Every structure is written in C-alpha cells, then in structure tokens.
PDB file of C-alpha atoms in Angstrom:
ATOM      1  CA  UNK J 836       7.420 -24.247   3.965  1.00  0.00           C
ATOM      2  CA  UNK J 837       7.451 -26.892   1.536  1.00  0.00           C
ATOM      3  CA  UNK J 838       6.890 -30.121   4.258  1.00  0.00           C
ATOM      4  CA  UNK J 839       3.200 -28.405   4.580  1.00  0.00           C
ATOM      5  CA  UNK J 840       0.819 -28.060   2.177  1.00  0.00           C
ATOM      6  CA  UNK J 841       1.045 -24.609   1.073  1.00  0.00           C
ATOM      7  CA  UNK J 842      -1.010 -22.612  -1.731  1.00  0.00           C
ATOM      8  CA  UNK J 843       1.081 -19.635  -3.433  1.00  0.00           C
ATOM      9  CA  UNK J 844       0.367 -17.171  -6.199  1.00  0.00           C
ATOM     10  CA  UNK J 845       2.382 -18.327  -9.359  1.00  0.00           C
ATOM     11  CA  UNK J 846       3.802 -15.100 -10.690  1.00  0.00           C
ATOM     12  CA  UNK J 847       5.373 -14.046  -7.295  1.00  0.00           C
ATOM     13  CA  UNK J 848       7.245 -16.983  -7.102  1.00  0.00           C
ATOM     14  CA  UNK J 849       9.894 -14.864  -8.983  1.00  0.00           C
ATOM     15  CA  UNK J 850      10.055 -11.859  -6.843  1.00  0.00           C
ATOM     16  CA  UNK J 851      13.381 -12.151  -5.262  1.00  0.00           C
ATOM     17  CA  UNK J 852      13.248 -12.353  -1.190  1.00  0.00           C
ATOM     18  CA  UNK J 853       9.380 -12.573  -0.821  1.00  0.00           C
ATOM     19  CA  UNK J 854       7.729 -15.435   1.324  1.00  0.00           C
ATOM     20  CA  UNK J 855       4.160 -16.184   1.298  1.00  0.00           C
ATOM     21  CA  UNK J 856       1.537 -18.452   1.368  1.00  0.00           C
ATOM     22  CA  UNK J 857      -2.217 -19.808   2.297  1.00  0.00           C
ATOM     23  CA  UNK J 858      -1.551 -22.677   4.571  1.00  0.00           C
ATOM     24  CA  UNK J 859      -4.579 -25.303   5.658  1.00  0.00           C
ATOM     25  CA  UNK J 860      -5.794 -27.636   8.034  1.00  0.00           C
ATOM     26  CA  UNK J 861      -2.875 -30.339   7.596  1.00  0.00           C
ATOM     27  CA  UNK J 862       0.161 -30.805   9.100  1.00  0.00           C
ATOM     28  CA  UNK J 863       0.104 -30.614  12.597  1.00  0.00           C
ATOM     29  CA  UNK J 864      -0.858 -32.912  15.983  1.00  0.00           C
ATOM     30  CA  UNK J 865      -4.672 -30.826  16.607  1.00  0.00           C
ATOM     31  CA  UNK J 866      -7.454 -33.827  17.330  1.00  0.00           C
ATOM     32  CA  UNK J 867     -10.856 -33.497  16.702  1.00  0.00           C
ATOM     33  CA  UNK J 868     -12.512 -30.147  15.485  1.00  0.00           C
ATOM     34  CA  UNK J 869      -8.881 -28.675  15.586  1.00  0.00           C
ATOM     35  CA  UNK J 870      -7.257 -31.498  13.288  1.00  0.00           C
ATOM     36  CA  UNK J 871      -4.904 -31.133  12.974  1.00  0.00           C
ATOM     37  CA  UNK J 872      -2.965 -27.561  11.646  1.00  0.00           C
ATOM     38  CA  UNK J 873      -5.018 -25.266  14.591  1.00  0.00           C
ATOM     39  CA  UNK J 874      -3.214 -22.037  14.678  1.00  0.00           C
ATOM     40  CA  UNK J 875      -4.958 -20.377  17.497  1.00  0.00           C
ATOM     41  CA  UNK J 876      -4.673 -20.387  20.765  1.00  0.00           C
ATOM     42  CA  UNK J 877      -8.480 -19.113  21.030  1.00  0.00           C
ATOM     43  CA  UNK J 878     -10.361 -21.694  20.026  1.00  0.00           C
ATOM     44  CA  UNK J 879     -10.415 -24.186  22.509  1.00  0.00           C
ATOM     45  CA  UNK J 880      -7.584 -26.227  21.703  1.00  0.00           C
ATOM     46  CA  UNK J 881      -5.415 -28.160  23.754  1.00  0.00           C
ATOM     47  CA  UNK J 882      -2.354 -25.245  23.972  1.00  0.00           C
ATOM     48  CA  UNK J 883       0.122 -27.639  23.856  1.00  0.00           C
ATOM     49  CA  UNK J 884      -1.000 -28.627  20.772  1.00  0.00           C
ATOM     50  CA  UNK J 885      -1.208 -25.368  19.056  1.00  0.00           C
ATOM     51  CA  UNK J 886       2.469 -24.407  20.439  1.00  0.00           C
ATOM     52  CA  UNK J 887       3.796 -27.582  18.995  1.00  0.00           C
ATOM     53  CA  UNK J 888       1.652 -26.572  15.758  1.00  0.00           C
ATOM     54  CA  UNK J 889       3.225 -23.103  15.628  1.00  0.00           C
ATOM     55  CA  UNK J 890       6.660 -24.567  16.392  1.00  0.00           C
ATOM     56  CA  UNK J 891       6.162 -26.694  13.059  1.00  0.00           C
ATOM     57  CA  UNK J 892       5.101 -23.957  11.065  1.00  0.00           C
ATOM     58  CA  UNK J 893       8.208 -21.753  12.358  1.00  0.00           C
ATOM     59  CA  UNK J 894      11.114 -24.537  11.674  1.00  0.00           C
ATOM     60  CA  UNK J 895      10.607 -24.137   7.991  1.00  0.00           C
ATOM     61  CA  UNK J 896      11.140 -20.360   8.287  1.00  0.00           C
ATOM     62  CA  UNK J 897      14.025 -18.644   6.431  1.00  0.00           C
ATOM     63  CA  UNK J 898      16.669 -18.177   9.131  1.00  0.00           C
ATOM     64  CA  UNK J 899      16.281 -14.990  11.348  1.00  0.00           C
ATOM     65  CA  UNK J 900      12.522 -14.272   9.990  1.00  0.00           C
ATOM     66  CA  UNK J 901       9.640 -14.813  12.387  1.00  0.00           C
ATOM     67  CA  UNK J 902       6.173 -14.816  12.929  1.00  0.00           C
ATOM     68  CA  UNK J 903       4.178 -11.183  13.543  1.00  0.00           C
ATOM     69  CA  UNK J 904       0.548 -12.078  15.013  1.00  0.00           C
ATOM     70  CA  UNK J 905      -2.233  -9.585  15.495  1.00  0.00           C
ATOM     71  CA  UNK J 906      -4.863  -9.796  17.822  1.00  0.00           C
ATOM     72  CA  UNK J 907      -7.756  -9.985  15.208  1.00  0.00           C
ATOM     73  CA  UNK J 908     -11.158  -8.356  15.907  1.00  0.00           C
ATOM     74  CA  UNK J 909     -13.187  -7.260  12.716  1.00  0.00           C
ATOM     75  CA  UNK J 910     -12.377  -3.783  12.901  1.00  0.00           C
ATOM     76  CA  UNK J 911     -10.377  -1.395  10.806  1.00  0.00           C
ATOM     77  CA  UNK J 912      -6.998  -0.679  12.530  1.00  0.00           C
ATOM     78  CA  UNK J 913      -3.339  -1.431  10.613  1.00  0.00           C
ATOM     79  CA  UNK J 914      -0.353  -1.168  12.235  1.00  0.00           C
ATOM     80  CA  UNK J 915       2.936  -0.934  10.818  1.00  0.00           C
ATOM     81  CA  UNK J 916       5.209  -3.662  12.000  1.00  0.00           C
ATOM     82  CA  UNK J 917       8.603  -2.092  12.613  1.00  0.00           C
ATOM     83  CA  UNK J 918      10.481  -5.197  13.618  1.00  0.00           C
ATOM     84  CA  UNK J 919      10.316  -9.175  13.638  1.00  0.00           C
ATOM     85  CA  UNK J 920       9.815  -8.914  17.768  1.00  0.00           C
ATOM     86  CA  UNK J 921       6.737  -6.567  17.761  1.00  0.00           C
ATOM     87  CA  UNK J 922       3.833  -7.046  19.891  1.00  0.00           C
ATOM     88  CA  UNK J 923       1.222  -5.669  17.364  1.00  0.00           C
ATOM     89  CA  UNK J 924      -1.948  -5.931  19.752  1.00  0.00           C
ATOM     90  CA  UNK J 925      -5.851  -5.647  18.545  1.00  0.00           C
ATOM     91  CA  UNK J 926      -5.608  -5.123  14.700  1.00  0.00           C
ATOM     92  CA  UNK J 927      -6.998  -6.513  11.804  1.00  0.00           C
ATOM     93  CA  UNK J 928      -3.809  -5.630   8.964  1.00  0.00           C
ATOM     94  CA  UNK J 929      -0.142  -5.299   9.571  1.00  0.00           C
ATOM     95  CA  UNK J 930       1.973  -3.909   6.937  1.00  0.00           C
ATOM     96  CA  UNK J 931       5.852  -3.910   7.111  1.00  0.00           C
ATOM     97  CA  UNK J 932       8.857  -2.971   5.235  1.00  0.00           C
ATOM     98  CA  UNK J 933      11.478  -4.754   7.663  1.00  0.00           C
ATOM     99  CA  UNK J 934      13.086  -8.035   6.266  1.00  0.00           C
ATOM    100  CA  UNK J 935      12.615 -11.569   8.606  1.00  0.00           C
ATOM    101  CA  UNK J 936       9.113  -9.836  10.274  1.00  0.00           C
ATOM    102  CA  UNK J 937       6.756 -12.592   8.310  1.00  0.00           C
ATOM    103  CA  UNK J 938       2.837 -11.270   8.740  1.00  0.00           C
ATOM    104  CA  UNK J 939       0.503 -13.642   9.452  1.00  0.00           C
ATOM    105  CA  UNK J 940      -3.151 -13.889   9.281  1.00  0.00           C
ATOM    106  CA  UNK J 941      -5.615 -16.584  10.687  1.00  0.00           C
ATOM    107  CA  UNK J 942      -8.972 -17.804   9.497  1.00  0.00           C
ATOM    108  CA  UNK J 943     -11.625 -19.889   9.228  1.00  0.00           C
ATOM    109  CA  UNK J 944     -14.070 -18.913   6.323  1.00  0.00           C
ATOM    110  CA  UNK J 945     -12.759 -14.408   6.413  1.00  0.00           C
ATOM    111  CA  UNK J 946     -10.393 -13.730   4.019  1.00  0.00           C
ATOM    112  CA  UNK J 947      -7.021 -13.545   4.318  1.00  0.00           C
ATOM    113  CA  UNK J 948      -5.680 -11.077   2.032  1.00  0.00           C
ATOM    114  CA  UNK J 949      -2.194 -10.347   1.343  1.00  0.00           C
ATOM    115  CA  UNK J 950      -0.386  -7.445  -0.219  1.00  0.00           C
ATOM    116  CA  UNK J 951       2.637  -6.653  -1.748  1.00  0.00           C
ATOM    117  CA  UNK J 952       4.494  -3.687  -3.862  1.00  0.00           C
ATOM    118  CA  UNK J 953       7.603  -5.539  -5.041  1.00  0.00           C
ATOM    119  CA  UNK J 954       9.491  -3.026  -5.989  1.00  0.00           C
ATOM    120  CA  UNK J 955       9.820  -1.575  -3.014  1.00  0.00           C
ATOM    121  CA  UNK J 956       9.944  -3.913  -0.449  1.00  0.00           C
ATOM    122  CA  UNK J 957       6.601  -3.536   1.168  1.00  0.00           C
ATOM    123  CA  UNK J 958       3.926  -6.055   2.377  1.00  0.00           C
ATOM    124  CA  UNK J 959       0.624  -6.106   4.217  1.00  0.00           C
ATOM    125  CA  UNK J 960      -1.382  -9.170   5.608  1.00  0.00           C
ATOM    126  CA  UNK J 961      -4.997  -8.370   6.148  1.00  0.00           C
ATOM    127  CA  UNK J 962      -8.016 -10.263   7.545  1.00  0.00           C
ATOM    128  CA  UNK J 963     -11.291  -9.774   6.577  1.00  0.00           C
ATOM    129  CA  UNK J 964     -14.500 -10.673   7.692  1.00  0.00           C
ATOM    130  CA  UNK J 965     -18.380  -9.160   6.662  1.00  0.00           C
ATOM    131  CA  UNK J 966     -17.590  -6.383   9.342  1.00  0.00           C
ATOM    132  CA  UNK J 967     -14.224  -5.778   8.163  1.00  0.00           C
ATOM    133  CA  UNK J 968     -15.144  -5.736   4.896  1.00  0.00           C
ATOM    134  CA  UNK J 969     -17.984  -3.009   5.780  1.00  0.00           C
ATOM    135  CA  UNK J 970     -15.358  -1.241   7.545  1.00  0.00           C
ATOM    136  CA  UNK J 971     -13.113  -1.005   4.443  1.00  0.00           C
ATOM    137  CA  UNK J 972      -9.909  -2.845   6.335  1.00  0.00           C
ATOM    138  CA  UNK J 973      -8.403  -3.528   3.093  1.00  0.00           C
ATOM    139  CA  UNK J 974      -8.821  -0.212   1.908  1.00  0.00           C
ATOM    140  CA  UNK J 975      -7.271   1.604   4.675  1.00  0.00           C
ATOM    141  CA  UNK J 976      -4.185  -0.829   4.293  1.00  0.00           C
ATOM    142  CA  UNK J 977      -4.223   0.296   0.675  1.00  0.00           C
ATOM    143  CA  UNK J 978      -4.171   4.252   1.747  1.00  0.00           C
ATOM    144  CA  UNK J 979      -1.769   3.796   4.706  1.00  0.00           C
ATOM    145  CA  UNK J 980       1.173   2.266   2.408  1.00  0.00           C
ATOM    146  CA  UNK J 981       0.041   5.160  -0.082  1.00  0.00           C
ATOM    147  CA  UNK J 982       0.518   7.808   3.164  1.00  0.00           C
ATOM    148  CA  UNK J 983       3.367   6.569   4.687  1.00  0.00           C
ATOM    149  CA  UNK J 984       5.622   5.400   1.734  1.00  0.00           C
ATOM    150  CA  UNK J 985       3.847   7.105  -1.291  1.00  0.00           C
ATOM    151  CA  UNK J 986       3.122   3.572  -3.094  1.00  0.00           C
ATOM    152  CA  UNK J 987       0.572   4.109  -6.022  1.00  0.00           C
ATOM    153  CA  UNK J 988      -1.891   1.182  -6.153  1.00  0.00           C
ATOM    154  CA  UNK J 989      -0.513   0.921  -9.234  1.00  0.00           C
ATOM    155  CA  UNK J 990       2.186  -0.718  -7.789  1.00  0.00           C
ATOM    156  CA  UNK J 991       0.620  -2.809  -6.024  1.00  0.00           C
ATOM    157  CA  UNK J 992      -0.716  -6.680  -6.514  1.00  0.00           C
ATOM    158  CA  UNK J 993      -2.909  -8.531  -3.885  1.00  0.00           C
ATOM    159  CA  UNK J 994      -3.646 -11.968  -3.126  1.00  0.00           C
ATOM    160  CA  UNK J 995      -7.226 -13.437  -1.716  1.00  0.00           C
ATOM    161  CA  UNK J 996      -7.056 -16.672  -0.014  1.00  0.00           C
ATOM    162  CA  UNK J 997      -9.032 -20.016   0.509  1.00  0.00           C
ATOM    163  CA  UNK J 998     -12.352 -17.756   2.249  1.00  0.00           C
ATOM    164  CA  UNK J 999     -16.187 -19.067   2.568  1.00  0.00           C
ATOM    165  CA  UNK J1000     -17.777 -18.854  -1.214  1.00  0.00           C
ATOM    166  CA  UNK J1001     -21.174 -16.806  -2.222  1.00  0.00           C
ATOM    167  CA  UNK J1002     -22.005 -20.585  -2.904  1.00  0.00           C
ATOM    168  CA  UNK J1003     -22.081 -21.120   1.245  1.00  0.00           C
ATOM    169  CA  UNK J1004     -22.450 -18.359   2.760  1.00  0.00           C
ATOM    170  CA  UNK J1005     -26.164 -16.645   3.912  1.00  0.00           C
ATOM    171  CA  UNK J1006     -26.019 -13.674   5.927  1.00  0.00           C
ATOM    172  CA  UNK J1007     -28.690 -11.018   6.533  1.00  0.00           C
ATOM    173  CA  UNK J1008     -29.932  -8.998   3.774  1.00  0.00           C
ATOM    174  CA  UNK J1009     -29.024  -6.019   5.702  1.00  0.00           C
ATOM    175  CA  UNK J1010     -25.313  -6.791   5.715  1.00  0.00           C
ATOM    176  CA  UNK J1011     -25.455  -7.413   1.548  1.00  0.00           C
ATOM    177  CA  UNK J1012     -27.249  -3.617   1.475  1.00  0.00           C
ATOM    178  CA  UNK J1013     -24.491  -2.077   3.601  1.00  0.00           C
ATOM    179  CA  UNK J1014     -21.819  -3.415   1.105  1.00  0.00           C
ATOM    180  CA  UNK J1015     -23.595  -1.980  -1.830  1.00  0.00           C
ATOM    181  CA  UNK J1016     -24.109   1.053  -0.568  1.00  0.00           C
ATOM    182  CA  UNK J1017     -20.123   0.690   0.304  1.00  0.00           C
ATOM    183  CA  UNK J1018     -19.180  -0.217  -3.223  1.00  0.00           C
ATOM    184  CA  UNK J1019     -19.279   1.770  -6.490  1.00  0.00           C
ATOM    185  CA  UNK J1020     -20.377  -1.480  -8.154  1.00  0.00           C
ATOM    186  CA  UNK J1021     -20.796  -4.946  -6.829  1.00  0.00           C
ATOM    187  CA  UNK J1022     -20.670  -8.000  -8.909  1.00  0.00           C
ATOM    188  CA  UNK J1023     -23.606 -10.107  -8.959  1.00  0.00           C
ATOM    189  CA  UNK J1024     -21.082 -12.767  -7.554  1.00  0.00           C
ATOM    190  CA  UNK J1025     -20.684 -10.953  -4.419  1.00  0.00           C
ATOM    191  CA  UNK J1026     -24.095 -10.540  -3.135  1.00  0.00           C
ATOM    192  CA  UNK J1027     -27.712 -11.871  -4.076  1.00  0.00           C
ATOM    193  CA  UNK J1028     -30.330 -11.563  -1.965  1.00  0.00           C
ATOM    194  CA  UNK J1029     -33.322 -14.092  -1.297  1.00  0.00           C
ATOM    195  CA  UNK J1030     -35.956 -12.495   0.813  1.00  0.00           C
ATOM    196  CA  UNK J1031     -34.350 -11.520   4.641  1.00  0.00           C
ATOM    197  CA  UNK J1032     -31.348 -13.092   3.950  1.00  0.00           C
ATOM    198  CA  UNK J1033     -28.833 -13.531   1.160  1.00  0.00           C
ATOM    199  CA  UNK J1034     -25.775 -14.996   0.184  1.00  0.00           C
ATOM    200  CA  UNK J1035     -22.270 -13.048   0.171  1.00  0.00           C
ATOM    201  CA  UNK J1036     -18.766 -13.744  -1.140  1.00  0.00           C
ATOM    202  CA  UNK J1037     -16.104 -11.886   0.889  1.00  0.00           C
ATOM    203  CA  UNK J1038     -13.780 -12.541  -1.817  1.00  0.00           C
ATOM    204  CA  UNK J1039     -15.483 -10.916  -4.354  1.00  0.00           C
ATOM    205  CA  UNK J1040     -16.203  -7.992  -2.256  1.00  0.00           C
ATOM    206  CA  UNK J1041     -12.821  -7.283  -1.118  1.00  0.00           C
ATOM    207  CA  UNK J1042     -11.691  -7.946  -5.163  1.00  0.00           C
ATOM    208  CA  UNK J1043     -14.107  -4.906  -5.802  1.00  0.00           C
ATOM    209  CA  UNK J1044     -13.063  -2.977  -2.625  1.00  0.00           C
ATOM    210  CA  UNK J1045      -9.698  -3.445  -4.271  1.00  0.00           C
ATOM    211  CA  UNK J1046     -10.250  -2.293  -7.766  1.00  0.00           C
ATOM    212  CA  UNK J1047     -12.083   0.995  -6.441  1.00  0.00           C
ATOM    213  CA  UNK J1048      -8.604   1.294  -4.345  1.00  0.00           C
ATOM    214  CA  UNK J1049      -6.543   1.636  -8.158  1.00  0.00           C
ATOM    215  CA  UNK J1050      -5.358  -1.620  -8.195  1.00  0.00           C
ATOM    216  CA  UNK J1051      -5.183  -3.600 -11.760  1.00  0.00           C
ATOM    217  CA  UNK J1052      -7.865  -6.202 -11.842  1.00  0.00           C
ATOM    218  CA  UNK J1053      -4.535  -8.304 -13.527  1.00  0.00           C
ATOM    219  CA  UNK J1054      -2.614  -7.577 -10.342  1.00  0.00           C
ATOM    220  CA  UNK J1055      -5.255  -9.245  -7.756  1.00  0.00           C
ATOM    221  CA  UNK J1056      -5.747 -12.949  -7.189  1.00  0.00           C
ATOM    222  CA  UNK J1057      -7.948 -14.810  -6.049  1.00  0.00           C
ATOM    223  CA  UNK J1058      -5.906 -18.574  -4.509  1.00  0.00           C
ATOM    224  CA  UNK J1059      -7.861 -22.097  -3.582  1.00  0.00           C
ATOM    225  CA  UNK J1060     -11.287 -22.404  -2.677  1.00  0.00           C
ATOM    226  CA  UNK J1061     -14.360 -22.066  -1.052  1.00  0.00           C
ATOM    227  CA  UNK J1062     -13.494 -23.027   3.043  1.00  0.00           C
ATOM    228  CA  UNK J1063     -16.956 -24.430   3.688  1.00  0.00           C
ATOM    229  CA  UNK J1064     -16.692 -26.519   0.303  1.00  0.00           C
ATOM    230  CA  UNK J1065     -13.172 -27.969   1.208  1.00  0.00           C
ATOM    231  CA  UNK J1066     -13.699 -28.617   4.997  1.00  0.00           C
ATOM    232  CA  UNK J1067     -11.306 -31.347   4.254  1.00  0.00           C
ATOM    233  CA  UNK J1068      -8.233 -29.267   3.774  1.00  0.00           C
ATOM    234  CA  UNK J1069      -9.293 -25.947   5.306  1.00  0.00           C
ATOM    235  CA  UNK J1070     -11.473 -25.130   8.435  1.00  0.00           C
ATOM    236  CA  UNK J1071     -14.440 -23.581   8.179  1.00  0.00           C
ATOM    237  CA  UNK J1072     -16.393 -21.546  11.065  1.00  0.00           C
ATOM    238  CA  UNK J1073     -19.577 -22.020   9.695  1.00  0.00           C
ATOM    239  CA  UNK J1074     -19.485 -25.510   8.314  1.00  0.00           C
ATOM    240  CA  UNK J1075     -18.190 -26.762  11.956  1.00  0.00           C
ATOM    241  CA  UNK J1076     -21.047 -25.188  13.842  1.00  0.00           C
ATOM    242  CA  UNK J1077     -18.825 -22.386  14.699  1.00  0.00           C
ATOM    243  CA  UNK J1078     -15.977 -25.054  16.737  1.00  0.00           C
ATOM    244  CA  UNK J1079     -12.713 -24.998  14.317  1.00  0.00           C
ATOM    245  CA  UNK J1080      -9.367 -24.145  14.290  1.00  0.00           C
ATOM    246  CA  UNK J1081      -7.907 -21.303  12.091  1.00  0.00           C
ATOM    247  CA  UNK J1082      -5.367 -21.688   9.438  1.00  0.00           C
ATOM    248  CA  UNK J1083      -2.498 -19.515   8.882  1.00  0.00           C
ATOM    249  CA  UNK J1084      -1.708 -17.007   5.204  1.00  0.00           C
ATOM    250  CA  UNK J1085       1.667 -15.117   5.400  1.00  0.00           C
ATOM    251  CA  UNK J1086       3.989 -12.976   4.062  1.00  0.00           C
ATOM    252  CA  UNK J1087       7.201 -10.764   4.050  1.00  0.00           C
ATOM    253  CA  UNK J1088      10.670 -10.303   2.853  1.00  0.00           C
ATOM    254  CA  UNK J1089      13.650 -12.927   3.601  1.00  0.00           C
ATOM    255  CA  UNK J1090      16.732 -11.086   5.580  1.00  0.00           C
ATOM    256  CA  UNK J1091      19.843 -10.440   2.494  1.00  0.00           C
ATOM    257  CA  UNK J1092      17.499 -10.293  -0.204  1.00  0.00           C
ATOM    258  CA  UNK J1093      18.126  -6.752  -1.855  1.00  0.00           C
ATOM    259  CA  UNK J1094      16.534  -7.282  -5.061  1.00  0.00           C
ATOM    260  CA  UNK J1095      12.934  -6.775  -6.817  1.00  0.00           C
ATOM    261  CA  UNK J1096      10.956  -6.320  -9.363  1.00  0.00           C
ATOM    262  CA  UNK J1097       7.540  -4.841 -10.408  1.00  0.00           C
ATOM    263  CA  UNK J1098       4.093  -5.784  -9.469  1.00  0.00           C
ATOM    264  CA  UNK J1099       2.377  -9.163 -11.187  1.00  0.00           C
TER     265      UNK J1099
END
C-alpha cells in the first residue's frame, strides 16, 4: 500500500509474506467530516464515496488477498476467519491462518491492535474500545490462538495503533476502577483519576492486558500517535464531536509465501 500513507512496525518488515499496516485519514475522495480516507459505511458518508475509498485501498492489495471486515460492537467475540470470502458478522477480533484473507480493523480514537506469531503463520486484528478493553477482547484473542493452534504467547508479538492518548481522553472514574480491578497492575500512564472523572489510555491498558497474557514487553508495540492530537492525519470520535470517519489497520499473510521466522 505504498501510494497511501501507511504506518508499519519496523522489525516485521522482514517477516517473509506478512502485510500490515495503520492507515489514516488521507487518500481518498470523503468531503467534510469524512475527508477524505472514510472507511465505513456507518458513519454517514456519502456510500459512493466510501466504496470508491475501499476500492482504493483494495487495488494496492497483493494479488488474490482481500479484505475480511467485522461488524464491530465493543464486545468480546473472535472469530476465526477460514477464508478470504467470509462473512464474519458482529465481532470485535478475527484471527486467521489462511493466506490472501487480510483482517481489517476500523477506528476512530479505539485501538486497533494487531497480532501475529510468525512462525507459524497466524494473525489476529482486534479492536478495542473502554468496553472492549473491560471485556478483555484482546485477551481472549490471545487464549483462542493458544486453544486452537497451541501458540505460546511467547511466540507471539503485537502491534497498538494510532488510538486516543491518556493526554485526551476523560471518561468516568468508574470505567478507570473497573480496569484496575481488571488488571494485575496498571501503569500510572493508563489511568489517573481527577474527582468523577479521569483520564484513560487504551493503549496502555491493552499493553498491560497484554503482558499479563505472557507476551514479552520487547515483542509489543506501540505505532503513531495520539488520534485526538493528530486530527490532521487520523480521525478522531471525540475530537469531531462524535461525526468522523474511521480509518483502516490490517493484516495477514500474502498467497506463495511459505517462509517465516520468529517473533520481534
């Protein structure tokens, strides 16, 4: 996807026959609010735009892979993707094994969090808002690759992309005291509270979510910025009032690609 701006984790570069990225807000025809990279066809936008916008996004696709979408909706089911053509449904994390079936995430301010055990082939694409994060979505994409292929966290790495910072972010001080009492420990980065209210950061959350899952702290990264800060490249829910588009993070496995290596 190189003729859109595109944010990618350094070290997987090298991982033979993975694709993935944190895409943004530019690139594509949106007006307005939507401008101009809208993903989403529930936001309000004009639908012609957002097909032509998905059409974009698709033509710089390895040949044969495609898009997997999931009907997001801040809860806590995965489903395993078992081929590029699947109609996945209400989910909040996909996780697939089958080369050309690219998961996709959207969001404007959650984070989109992306998985992948290189060594064997595997990825996950998870989204995660406050409720998903109180739900433990990322965790239960952590123990369904452990069920269903036996994949140690260990051999795992994880990406967190461009999300809404602790910096911009107030929510009610009853959401912050659900996540501690979620969490073994919580950095003081992920949640301080100022009377009824407080300020969270998803991504730090989920990081710690993470760790308590087994995965090495040198295995998880955290890619771009705060959403609300950088409104200029990324949509942001709560900076726009709550009208924005949604930007798209993916990943999965090109078709003919047989190698791999090790998690980084």
């Amino acid at each position: 996807m190189s003729d859109l701006p595109v944010l990618r984790v350094d070290s997987w570069r090298g991982i033979p026959g993975l694709t993935h990225g944190f895409l943004g807000r530019h690139g594509g025809v949106s007006r307005g609010d939507f401008a101009s990279l809208n993903l989403s066809q529930r936001t309000g936008d004009d639908p012609a735009a957002v097909v032509e916008n998905r059409r974009r996004v698709e033509a710089l696709l390895a040949r044969g892979s495609r898009l997997v979408s999931m009907e997001q909706e801040h809860g806590d089911r995965v489903v395993v993707v078992q081929a590029p053509t699947d109609v996945v449904g209400r989910a909040d994390a996909m996780v697939t094994a089958t080369p050309g079936a690219l998961l996709s995430v959207l969001t404007a301010d959650c984070v989109p969090i992306l998985l992948v055990a290189p060594a064997r082939r595997i990825a996950a694409a998870v989204h995660a808002g406050w409720r998903g994060t109180l739900a433990g979505i990322v965790t239960r994409a952590v123990e369904l690759l452990r069920r269903q292929w036996e994949i140690a966290p260990a051999e795992l790495a994880a990406a967190l992309g461009p999300a809404i910072g602790g910096c911009c972010y107030e929510v009610d001080r009853e959401i912050g005291e659900q996540l501690v009492a979620r969490c073994e420990t919580l950095p003081a980065e992920a949640w301080s509270s100022h009377g009824a209210k407080g300020m969270l950061d998803l991504r730090s959350a989920n990081r710690q979510l993470l760790l308590q899952a087994g995965i090495p702290a040198a295995a998880i990264h955290l890619v771009g910025p705060c959403t609300r800060c950088a409104m200029q490249n990324y949509f942001s829910h709560r900076g726009a009032g709550g009208s924005a588009g949604r930007q798209l993070s993916y990943i999965g496995w090109e078709i003919g690609v047989v190698s791999a290596r090790k998690a980084c």
